[in-house]
Coordinates of C-alpha atoms in Angstrom, one line a residue:
Chain A
X1 CA 132.9 120.9 107.3
X2 CA 132.2 121.0 110.5
X3 CA 135.9 121.8 111.7
X4 CA 136.7 125.6 111.5
X5 CA 139.0 126.8 109.6
X6 CA 140.8 129.4 111.5
X7 CA 143.7 129.7 109.2
X8 CA 142.9 133.2 106.8
X9 CA 143.8 133.0 103.2
X10 CA 143.2 136.2 101.2
X11 CA 143.6 134.9 97.8
X12 CA 140.8 132.0 98.6
X13 CA 138.5 134.3 100.0
X14 CA 138.6 136.2 97.2
X15 CA 137.8 133.5 95.0
X16 CA 134.7 132.4 97.4
X17 CA 133.4 135.8 98.3
X18 CA 134.8 137.9 95.3
X19 CA 131.3 139.2 94.0
X20 CA 130.8 140.4 97.3
X21 CA 134.3 141.5 97.4
X22 CA 133.9 143.5 94.4
X23 CA 131.2 145.4 95.3
X24 CA 131.7 146.7 99.2
X25 CA 134.7 147.7 97.9
X26 CA 133.9 149.5 94.9
X27 CA 130.5 151.2 96.8
X28 CA 133.3 152.7 99.5
X29 CA 135.3 154.0 96.2
X30 CA 132.1 155.3 94.6
X31 CA 131.2 157.1 97.9
X32 CA 135.0 158.7 97.6
X33 CA 134.5 159.3 93.4
X34 CA 130.8 161.0 94.5
X35 CA 132.7 163.7 96.6
X36 CA 135.5 164.0 94.2
X37 CA 132.7 165.4 92.0
X38 CA 131.3 168.1 94.1
X39 CA 132.0 170.4 91.9
X40 CA 130.0 169.0 88.5
X41 CA 126.6 169.3 88.4
X42 CA 124.2 166.9 89.9
X43 CA 122.9 165.9 86.1
X44 CA 126.8 164.8 85.3
X45 CA 127.6 163.4 88.8
X46 CA 125.1 161.2 88.5
X47 CA 125.3 160.0 85.1
X48 CA 129.3 159.5 86.0
X49 CA 128.2 157.4 89.2
X50 CA 125.4 155.9 87.1
X51 CA 127.2 154.3 84.5
X52 CA 130.2 153.0 87.6
X53 CA 127.9 151.1 88.9
X54 CA 126.4 149.3 86.0
X55 CA 130.3 148.8 85.0
X56 CA 130.9 147.3 88.7
X57 CA 127.7 145.3 88.0
X58 CA 128.6 143.6 84.9
X59 CA 132.5 143.3 86.3
X60 CA 130.8 141.4 89.1
X61 CA 128.3 139.1 87.0
X62 CA 132.0 138.3 84.9
X63 CA 133.4 137.2 88.1
X64 CA 130.4 135.3 89.6
X65 CA 130.2 133.4 86.2
X66 CA 133.8 133.0 85.1
X67 CA 135.6 132.2 88.9
X68 CA 132.9 131.6 91.4
X69 CA 130.8 129.5 89.2
X70 CA 133.6 126.8 89.1
X71 CA 134.6 127.1 92.9
X72 CA 133.0 124.7 96.1
X73 CA 133.9 125.9 99.5
X74 CA 133.2 127.1 102.3
X75 CA 135.3 130.0 103.3
X76 CA 136.1 132.6 106.5
X77 CA 136.0 130.4 108.9
X78 CA 133.2 128.1 107.7
X79 CA 131.0 131.3 107.3
X80 CA 130.5 131.8 103.5
X81 CA 130.0 129.2 101.5
X82 CA 130.6 129.6 97.0
X83 CA 128.3 126.4 95.8
X84 CA 126.9 126.4 92.1
X85 CA 123.1 127.0 94.0
X86 CA 124.1 130.4 95.8
X87 CA 126.5 131.7 93.0
X88 CA 123.4 131.0 90.6
X89 CA 120.9 133.2 92.9
X90 CA 123.5 135.9 93.3
X91 CA 124.0 136.1 89.6
X92 CA 120.1 137.0 89.4
X93 CA 120.2 139.2 92.0
X94 CA 123.2 141.0 90.3
X95 CA 122.1 140.6 87.5
X96 CA 118.6 142.7 88.8
X97 CA 120.6 145.1 90.3
X98 CA 122.4 145.3 86.8
X99 CA 118.7 146.3 85.4
X100 CA 117.9 148.2 87.8
X101 CA 121.0 150.4 88.0
X102 CA 120.5 151.3 83.8
X103 CA 116.7 151.9 84.7
X104 CA 117.7 154.1 87.5
X105 CA 119.7 156.9 85.4
X106 CA 116.2 157.8 83.1
X107 CA 114.6 157.7 86.6
X108 CA 116.3 159.3 88.6
X109 CA 116.4 162.2 86.1
X110 CA 112.6 162.4 85.5
X111 CA 111.9 162.5 89.5
X112 CA 114.8 164.7 89.9
X113 CA 116.6 163.0 92.3
X114 CA 120.3 162.8 91.0
X115 CA 122.3 161.8 93.7
X116 CA 125.1 159.5 94.1
X117 CA 124.1 157.5 97.4
X118 CA 121.3 156.0 95.3
X119 CA 123.9 153.7 93.3
X120 CA 125.8 153.2 96.2
X121 CA 122.8 152.1 98.5
X122 CA 121.6 149.5 95.2
X123 CA 125.6 148.2 95.2
X124 CA 125.1 147.8 99.2
X125 CA 121.6 146.3 98.6
X126 CA 123.1 143.7 96.2
X127 CA 126.3 143.1 98.2
X128 CA 123.9 142.1 101.7
X129 CA 121.5 139.7 99.2
X130 CA 124.9 138.4 98.1
X131 CA 126.1 137.5 101.4
X132 CA 122.6 136.3 102.7
X133 CA 122.7 133.5 100.2
X134 CA 126.3 133.0 100.7
X135 CA 125.9 132.6 104.3
X136 CA 126.1 128.8 106.3
X137 CA 126.0 130.8 109.4
X138 CA 123.1 131.7 111.3
X139 CA 124.2 134.8 112.4
X140 CA 126.2 135.7 109.2
X141 CA 122.8 135.8 108.0
X142 CA 121.1 137.8 110.7
X143 CA 124.0 140.3 109.5
X144 CA 123.8 140.2 106.1
X145 CA 120.1 140.5 106.3
X146 CA 120.0 143.7 107.6
X147 CA 122.7 144.5 105.6
X148 CA 120.6 144.9 102.8
X149 CA 117.6 145.8 104.3
X150 CA 119.2 148.9 105.6
X151 CA 120.3 149.6 102.3
X152 CA 117.0 148.8 100.7
X153 CA 114.9 150.5 103.6
X154 CA 116.4 153.6 102.8
X155 CA 116.0 153.2 98.7
X156 CA 112.0 152.6 99.5
X157 CA 112.8 156.2 101.4
X158 CA 114.4 158.1 98.1
X159 CA 112.0 160.4 97.5
X160 CA 111.9 162.3 100.2
X161 CA 109.4 165.2 98.9
X162 CA 107.2 162.5 98.8
X163 CA 104.9 161.4 101.6
X164 CA 103.7 158.5 100.0
X165 CA 107.4 157.2 99.7
X166 CA 108.5 157.9 103.4
X167 CA 105.2 156.3 104.6
X168 CA 105.7 153.1 102.7
X169 CA 109.7 153.1 103.8
X170 CA 108.7 153.6 107.4
X171 CA 105.7 150.2 107.4
X172 CA 108.9 148.4 105.8
X173 CA 111.1 149.3 108.2
X174 CA 108.7 148.6 110.9
X175 CA 107.7 145.0 110.1
X176 CA 111.1 144.3 108.7
X177 CA 112.8 145.2 111.9
X178 CA 109.7 143.2 113.4
X179 CA 110.8 140.0 111.2
X180 CA 114.2 140.3 111.5
X181 CA 113.7 139.8 115.7
X182 CA 111.9 137.0 115.5
X183 CA 114.2 136.1 113.2
X184 CA 117.1 136.5 115.7
X185 CA 115.2 134.6 118.6
X186 CA 114.6 131.8 116.3
X187 CA 118.7 132.2 116.2
X188 CA 119.4 132.2 119.8
X189 CA 117.2 129.5 120.9
X190 CA 118.6 127.2 118.3
X191 CA 122.2 128.3 119.6
X192 CA 120.8 127.7 123.1
X193 CA 119.9 124.2 121.6
X194 CA 122.8 123.1 119.7
X195 CA 125.7 125.5 120.8
X196 CA 126.2 126.6 117.1
X197 CA 125.0 128.8 115.0
X198 CA 126.1 126.7 111.8
X199 CA 123.7 125.2 109.4
X200 CA 125.5 122.1 108.9
X201 CA 126.6 121.5 112.7
X202 CA 122.9 122.4 113.9
X203 CA 121.8 119.5 111.2
X204 CA 124.0 117.0 112.5
X205 CA 122.8 117.9 116.1
X206 CA 119.3 117.8 115.0
X207 CA 120.2 114.1 113.8
X208 CA 120.9 113.1 116.7
X209 CA 117.6 113.2 118.2
X210 CA 117.0 116.7 118.8
X211 CA 114.3 117.2 116.3
X212 CA 111.3 116.3 118.7
X213 CA 112.6 118.7 120.8
X214 CA 109.4 121.8 120.7
X215 CA 112.4 124.8 121.6
X216 CA 113.8 123.8 118.2
X217 CA 111.0 123.0 116.4
X218 CA 109.7 126.9 117.8
X219 CA 113.0 127.9 117.0
X220 CA 113.0 126.9 113.4
X221 CA 109.8 128.1 112.6
X222 CA 111.0 131.7 113.8
X223 CA 113.7 131.9 111.3
X224 CA 111.7 130.8 108.6
X225 CA 108.9 133.5 109.9
X226 CA 111.9 136.2 109.3
X227 CA 112.5 134.6 105.5
X228 CA 109.0 134.7 104.7
X229 CA 109.0 138.2 106.0
X230 CA 111.1 139.1 103.3
X231 CA 109.4 136.6 100.4
X232 CA 106.3 138.6 100.9
X233 CA 104.0 135.7 101.7
X234 CA 100.8 135.9 103.1
X235 CA 100.0 136.3 106.3
X236 CA 103.8 138.1 106.4
X237 CA 102.5 140.6 103.3
X238 CA 101.3 143.6 105.0
X239 CA 103.9 145.7 104.2
X240 CA 104.0 144.2 100.2
X241 CA 101.5 146.8 98.6
X242 CA 102.1 149.9 100.7
X243 CA 106.2 149.6 100.2
X244 CA 106.1 148.7 96.7
X245 CA 103.6 151.4 95.9
X246 CA 105.2 154.2 97.5
X247 CA 108.5 153.3 96.6
X248 CA 110.5 154.7 93.6
X249 CA 109.4 152.3 90.6
X250 CA 112.9 151.0 89.9
X251 CA 113.4 150.7 93.3
X252 CA 110.1 148.7 93.6
X253 CA 111.6 146.5 90.7
X254 CA 114.7 145.7 92.3
X255 CA 112.7 144.8 95.9
X256 CA 110.8 142.5 94.5
X257 CA 112.7 140.6 92.4
X258 CA 116.3 140.8 94.2
X259 CA 115.6 140.7 97.8
X260 CA 112.6 137.9 97.1
X261 CA 115.9 135.9 95.4
X262 CA 117.7 136.3 98.6
X263 CA 114.8 135.3 100.9
X264 CA 114.5 132.4 98.7
X265 CA 117.5 131.3 98.0
X266 CA 118.7 130.8 102.0
X267 CA 115.5 129.1 102.8
X268 CA 115.8 126.4 100.4
X269 CA 119.4 126.3 101.8
X270 CA 118.4 126.1 105.3
X271 CA 115.7 123.7 105.0
X272 CA 117.9 121.6 102.4
X273 CA 120.9 121.5 104.5
X274 CA 119.1 121.4 108.3
X275 CA 116.7 119.1 107.7
X276 CA 118.2 117.3 104.4
X277 CA 120.3 115.0 103.0
X278 CA 123.3 115.8 104.8
X279 CA 121.8 113.4 107.6
X280 CA 122.4 110.7 105.0
X281 CA 125.9 112.4 103.3
X282 CA 126.9 112.6 107.2
X283 CA 129.3 110.1 107.0
X284 CA 127.7 108.4 110.5
X285 CA 125.3 105.4 108.7
X286 CA 123.6 105.2 111.7
X287 CA 122.1 108.7 111.5
X288 CA 120.8 108.2 108.0
X289 CA 118.3 105.0 109.4
X290 CA 117.1 106.9 111.8
X291 CA 116.5 110.2 110.8
X292 CA 115.9 110.9 107.3
X293 CA 114.4 114.4 105.7
X294 CA 111.0 112.8 106.5
X295 CA 111.6 113.7 110.1
X296 CA 111.0 117.2 110.0
X297 CA 108.8 117.5 106.7
X298 CA 106.0 116.5 108.5
X299 CA 106.4 119.9 110.4
X300 CA 107.1 122.6 107.9
X301 CA 105.8 121.5 104.5
X302 CA 102.1 121.7 105.5
X303 CA 103.2 125.2 106.3
X304 CA 104.5 125.9 103.2
X305 CA 101.0 124.1 101.6
X306 CA 99.2 126.5 103.7
X307 CA 101.5 129.7 102.8
X308 CA 101.5 128.8 99.3
X309 CA 98.1 128.2 98.9
X310 CA 97.0 131.5 100.9
X311 CA 99.3 133.4 99.3
X312 CA 98.0 132.5 95.6
X313 CA 94.7 133.2 96.5
X314 CA 95.1 136.3 98.2
X315 CA 97.8 138.2 96.1
X316 CA 95.6 137.2 92.8
X317 CA 92.0 137.9 94.0
X318 CA 93.3 141.1 96.1
X319 CA 94.9 142.4 92.7
X320 CA 92.2 142.1 91.1
X321 CA 90.6 144.9 92.6
X322 CA 93.3 147.2 92.9
X323 CA 93.5 150.7 90.7
X324 CA 96.9 151.8 91.0
X325 CA 99.7 149.6 88.6
X326 CA 102.2 149.1 91.3
X327 CA 99.9 147.7 94.0
X328 CA 98.5 145.4 91.8
X329 CA 101.8 144.3 90.7
X330 CA 102.7 144.2 94.4
X331 CA 100.0 142.0 95.1
X332 CA 101.2 139.4 91.9
X333 CA 104.2 139.6 93.5
X334 CA 102.7 137.9 96.4
X335 CA 101.0 135.4 94.2
X336 CA 104.4 134.9 92.2
X337 CA 106.0 133.9 95.5
X338 CA 103.1 131.9 96.2
X339 CA 104.0 130.0 92.7
X340 CA 107.7 129.9 93.8
X341 CA 107.3 128.5 97.0
X342 CA 105.7 125.5 95.0
X343 CA 109.2 124.8 94.2
X344 CA 110.4 124.7 98.0
X345 CA 107.3 122.2 99.1
X346 CA 108.4 120.1 96.3
X347 CA 111.6 119.7 98.0
X348 CA 113.3 118.0 95.5
X349 CA 115.5 118.6 92.3
X350 CA 112.8 119.5 90.2
X351 CA 111.4 122.3 92.4
X352 CA 114.7 123.7 93.3
X353 CA 115.5 124.0 89.5
X354 CA 112.1 125.7 89.2
X355 CA 112.1 127.8 92.2
X356 CA 116.0 128.8 90.2
X357 CA 114.3 128.8 86.7
X358 CA 111.4 131.1 88.2
X359 CA 113.9 133.6 90.0
X360 CA 115.4 134.8 86.8
X361 CA 112.6 134.8 84.7
X362 CA 110.3 137.0 87.2
X363 CA 113.4 138.7 87.5
X364 CA 113.3 139.8 83.9
X365 CA 109.8 140.3 83.6
X366 CA 109.0 142.5 87.0
X367 CA 111.7 145.0 86.3
X368 CA 110.9 145.0 82.8
X369 CA 107.3 146.2 83.5
X370 CA 108.2 148.4 86.1
X371 CA 110.7 150.1 83.7
X372 CA 107.6 150.5 81.4
X373 CA 105.4 151.9 84.6
X374 CA 108.3 154.7 85.3
X375 CA 108.8 155.9 81.8
X376 CA 104.7 156.1 81.4
X377 CA 104.6 157.3 85.2
X378 CA 106.6 160.5 84.1
X379 CA 107.3 162.0 87.7
X380 CA 106.5 159.4 90.2
X381 CA 102.3 159.4 90.5
X382 CA 101.5 161.1 87.9
X383 CA 100.2 158.1 85.7
X384 CA 99.6 155.2 87.9
X385 CA 96.3 154.4 87.8
X386 CA 94.9 151.7 85.7
X387 CA 92.3 154.1 84.0
X388 CA 95.7 156.4 82.5
X389 CA 96.2 153.4 80.4
X390 CA 93.4 153.7 78.3
X391 CA 94.6 153.6 74.8
X392 CA 98.2 153.6 75.3
X393 CA 99.2 151.2 73.3
X394 CA 98.2 152.9 69.9
X395 CA 99.8 156.6 71.3
X396 CA 102.8 154.7 72.4
X397 CA 103.0 151.7 69.8
X398 CA 106.6 150.3 71.6
X399 CA 105.9 150.8 75.3
X400 CA 102.1 149.1 74.3
X401 CA 103.8 146.3 73.4
X402 CA 106.5 145.7 76.2
X403 CA 103.6 146.1 78.9
X404 CA 101.7 144.1 76.9
X405 CA 104.7 141.3 76.9
X406 CA 106.1 141.8 80.5
X407 CA 102.1 140.9 81.2
X408 CA 101.5 138.1 79.2
X409 CA 105.2 136.6 80.6
X410 CA 103.9 137.5 84.4
X411 CA 100.1 135.9 83.8
X412 CA 102.2 132.5 82.4
X413 CA 100.7 132.2 78.9
X414 CA 103.3 130.7 76.1
X415 CA 105.6 131.6 74.4
X416 CA 107.3 133.2 77.5
X417 CA 109.4 132.8 80.7
X418 CA 106.5 133.2 82.7
X419 CA 104.9 129.9 81.1
X420 CA 107.8 128.0 81.4
X421 CA 108.9 129.0 85.0
X422 CA 105.0 127.9 86.4
X423 CA 105.4 124.8 84.1
X424 CA 108.4 123.8 86.1
X425 CA 107.2 124.1 89.5
X426 CA 104.2 122.5 88.9
X427 CA 105.6 119.9 87.4
X428 CA 107.2 119.4 90.4
X429 CA 104.7 119.8 92.9
X430 CA 102.6 117.5 90.6
X431 CA 105.9 114.8 90.7
X432 CA 105.7 115.2 94.7
X433 CA 101.9 114.3 94.5
X434 CA 101.0 117.8 95.8
X435 CA 97.5 117.8 93.1
X436 CA 95.4 119.3 95.1
X437 CA 97.6 122.5 95.6
X438 CA 98.6 122.5 92.0
X439 CA 95.2 122.2 91.0
X440 CA 94.2 125.3 93.1
X441 CA 97.2 126.9 91.8
X442 CA 96.4 127.1 88.0
X443 CA 93.0 128.3 89.0
X444 CA 94.7 131.1 91.2
X445 CA 96.7 132.0 87.6
X446 CA 93.7 131.8 85.8
X447 CA 92.2 134.8 88.3
X448 CA 95.5 136.2 87.4
X449 CA 95.1 136.3 83.5
X450 CA 92.1 138.1 84.5
X451 CA 93.7 140.9 85.9
X452 CA 96.9 140.9 83.5
X453 CA 94.8 140.6 80.5
X454 CA 92.5 143.6 81.5
X455 CA 95.7 146.2 81.2
X456 CA 96.0 145.1 78.2
X457 CA 92.7 145.3 77.0
X458 CA 92.6 148.9 78.5
X459 CA 96.1 149.9 76.7
X460 CA 94.4 148.7 72.8
X461 CA 90.4 148.3 73.1
X462 CA 89.3 151.6 74.8
X463 CA 90.0 155.1 73.9
X464 CA 92.0 157.4 76.1
X465 CA 90.0 159.6 78.6
X466 CA 92.9 162.0 80.3
X467 CA 95.8 163.4 78.4
X468 CA 99.0 161.2 79.8
X469 CA 102.5 162.1 78.6
X470 CA 104.8 159.8 79.0
X471 CA 108.6 160.8 80.4
X472 CA 111.3 161.2 78.6
X473 CA 113.2 157.9 77.9
X474 CA 116.8 157.4 78.5
X475 CA 119.3 155.4 76.8
X476 CA 119.9 153.0 79.3
X477 CA 116.6 152.6 80.1
X478 CA 116.1 151.7 76.5
X479 CA 119.1 148.7 76.5
X480 CA 117.2 147.4 79.7
X481 CA 114.1 147.1 78.4
X482 CA 115.6 145.4 75.3
X483 CA 117.6 143.0 77.1
X484 CA 114.6 142.0 79.2
X485 CA 112.0 141.9 76.5
X486 CA 114.4 139.7 74.7
X487 CA 115.2 137.3 77.6
X488 CA 111.9 136.8 78.3
X489 CA 110.8 136.2 74.5
X490 CA 114.2 133.7 74.7
X491 CA 113.2 131.7 77.8
X492 CA 110.1 131.1 76.9
X493 CA 111.1 130.0 73.4
X494 CA 114.5 127.8 74.4
X495 CA 114.3 127.7 77.8
X496 CA 116.2 124.3 78.2
X497 CA 119.7 125.7 78.4
X498 CA 118.6 128.1 81.3
X499 CA 117.2 125.0 82.9
X500 CA 120.1 122.8 82.2
X501 CA 122.2 125.4 84.2
X502 CA 119.6 125.9 86.9
X503 CA 119.8 122.0 87.0
X504 CA 123.4 122.4 87.4
X505 CA 123.0 125.0 90.1
X506 CA 120.9 123.1 92.1
X507 CA 122.9 120.1 92.1
X508 CA 125.6 122.4 93.9
X509 CA 124.0 122.6 97.1
X510 CA 124.7 118.3 97.6
X511 CA 128.3 119.0 96.4
X512 CA 129.1 121.2 99.5
X513 CA 126.8 120.0 102.0
Chain B
X1 CA 121.4 132.5 142.6
X2 CA 119.6 132.1 140.1
X3 CA 119.6 129.0 137.0
X4 CA 119.7 129.2 133.4
X5 CA 115.6 128.4 133.1
X6 CA 115.3 131.9 135.1
X7 CA 117.2 134.0 133.1
X8 CA 115.5 132.2 129.8
X9 CA 112.0 133.0 131.4
X10 CA 113.2 136.5 131.6
X11 CA 114.1 136.9 128.2
X12 CA 111.2 135.6 126.6
X13 CA 108.6 137.4 129.0
X14 CA 110.8 140.7 127.6
X15 CA 110.8 139.5 124.0
X16 CA 107.1 138.9 124.8
X17 CA 106.5 142.3 126.1
X18 CA 108.5 143.7 122.9
X19 CA 105.8 141.7 120.3
X20 CA 102.6 143.4 122.6
X21 CA 103.8 146.6 122.7
X22 CA 104.8 146.5 118.9
X23 CA 101.5 144.8 118.0
X24 CA 98.9 147.4 120.6
X25 CA 100.9 150.9 120.7
X26 CA 100.3 153.8 118.3
X27 CA 103.3 155.6 118.5
X28 CA 106.3 155.0 116.0
X29 CA 108.8 155.6 118.6
X30 CA 107.3 153.6 120.9
X31 CA 107.7 150.5 118.2
X32 CA 111.1 151.5 117.6
X33 CA 111.9 151.3 121.5
X34 CA 109.5 147.5 121.6
X35 CA 111.0 146.1 118.8
X36 CA 114.9 147.2 120.7
X37 CA 113.6 145.4 123.1
X38 CA 113.0 142.2 121.9
X39 CA 116.6 142.5 120.5
X40 CA 117.9 142.9 123.6
X41 CA 116.0 140.4 125.4
X42 CA 117.6 138.4 122.7
X43 CA 120.9 139.6 123.7
X44 CA 120.4 138.2 127.2
X45 CA 119.2 134.8 125.9
X46 CA 122.8 134.4 123.9
X47 CA 124.5 135.7 126.7
X48 CA 122.8 133.1 129.5
X49 CA 123.3 130.2 127.2
X50 CA 126.8 131.2 125.7
X51 CA 127.5 131.6 129.9
X52 CA 126.0 127.9 130.6
X53 CA 127.9 126.1 127.4
X54 CA 130.8 128.0 128.4
X55 CA 131.3 129.3 124.6
X56 CA 132.2 133.1 123.7
X57 CA 130.1 132.8 120.6
X58 CA 127.1 133.6 122.0
X59 CA 128.7 137.1 123.6
X60 CA 130.7 137.5 120.4
X61 CA 126.8 137.5 118.8
X62 CA 125.4 139.8 121.0
X63 CA 128.5 142.6 119.9
X64 CA 127.0 142.2 116.1
X65 CA 123.4 142.8 117.5
X66 CA 124.5 145.7 119.0
X67 CA 126.1 147.2 115.8
X68 CA 122.9 146.0 114.1
X69 CA 120.2 147.4 116.4
X70 CA 122.4 150.4 116.3
X71 CA 122.3 151.0 112.6
X72 CA 119.1 150.0 112.5
X73 CA 117.5 152.7 114.3
X74 CA 119.6 155.3 112.8
X75 CA 117.9 154.2 109.3
X76 CA 114.4 154.0 111.3
X77 CA 114.9 157.4 112.8
X78 CA 115.7 159.5 109.8
X79 CA 112.9 157.9 107.9
X80 CA 110.7 158.4 110.6
X81 CA 111.7 162.1 110.8
X82 CA 111.6 162.6 107.3
X83 CA 107.9 161.6 107.2
X84 CA 107.0 163.3 110.6
X85 CA 107.9 166.7 108.4
X86 CA 105.2 165.5 106.0
X87 CA 102.4 164.5 109.0
X88 CA 103.6 166.6 111.7
X89 CA 102.9 163.5 113.6
X90 CA 104.4 160.0 114.8
X91 CA 101.0 158.2 115.3
X92 CA 100.6 154.8 113.0
X93 CA 97.4 155.8 112.8
X94 CA 97.6 158.7 110.8
X95 CA 100.0 157.3 108.0
X96 CA 97.0 156.2 105.9
X97 CA 98.2 157.8 103.0
X98 CA 98.6 153.8 101.3
X99 CA 95.9 151.2 101.5
X100 CA 94.1 148.8 99.7

């Protein structure tokens, strides 16, 4: 896997990176189609482009499930890999894009934002995210990270008339590029030390004894900082609440799931490949005896331990005092990043499986919740306060039920996907002996249950004080909400199937690296 | 002639200046410039490593970073202009609509 294959087989590239290729080419085509439709009014144009986008995401999903899933290979001069692990996370992200595209049609109409470029940016954000989890090369990670981030910055700033949206996007942009500069500094250091940016070659260089060198540790720390920024882990979470509150609701749902999934996927991959069993499988048996996973674990495990604890505590505690529902969900997403990082910390097969399951479940419940938020909101920022949810359970029974379901799932109560997901990551952490952290994590999820259930309490136990009229509900949004709600319930009651698939997916890492 | 260490130290100093600038200055445009300074210090570092290792990889990376940095500034300035139209200011202390 170390020698670079310079031959360029296009069919092979299509098999391994087909998902990305479909999205990139489709994005270009959609730009042209958007131009060709200029004589139509904005409403019709948005509808066409929106449905085309949904179709493209479905095609990408089909390609990934039926073709890429069975392929284990590294192509494009050793830059992109198709292994079941990255393909699983790619599927989660494309699914997230698919749900976001469905909901966006109604959202954009409610806010008079019908513009074709919205969907094109969405497609490129997903393409960048797929590239990020598929890349095995630090430089390509940087480029795809930026492709994803630039598209998401633009999406976050999509409501031009709203200073909130612009302000959140600017903060996201400034802190995001600050974070990627750190990432790149780490890449440069590691390149200087090992002469390579390929994570498998780096692993070999590390196992040759470099792991004790301070610049290498600094380099890896900086790379991880870049990932933690995107995952929104405390203390790198400063941008999260502002951006999530300011950005269009559907974009927030997408950001909180796809971007997080990409960052988690690539972080696990880097930690696994560069610090993991490759050292034992590298064909040079003396490395296996001298350096094992435990050689570098003492350096990064305490850091992840503290970040997980801080994220769980700060995320949940600060969410309690929020009055804006989007901001509350932003802090809850920080807390969820903390729970997921328990799986990274465990660094075993169960942990990785737990993270994969969690990402899928979180995608369903989070995008669903933001879908309800946007419908109740009508036009952005008209009814986002918790007070506005008083009595809504009786006024709009279906929306109230869905919101209740998603919030119960986020709180981690059975019989929903959120409970099973939390169970898997806590189980993995306990199996590795992190009893204290698991206990504290369960304590924080009790705090979490308070503010999630408070919204449900508002919806069903309180009288309406302010007249809140929900926005019109578009048919695609209904489809997306039904998919997410059924998914949350299905994964809560019968999780084995997805858990088995996730388990196969996490084993994919050891097949290819 | 300066050795590799001098170049690396210079790059680290520039990177540090970028970080300090980003953390202390309050003008959004200066923050952009600080990030650019950080990226360019990384470029200097990559070129140095590339030369010392006689490996072209580092120099190719510099070209990629140039392109990405240009794209980043394009998006960032566009957002800043939109925000400036609302706020009539580029002072990030004034951008406080969203807090707590």
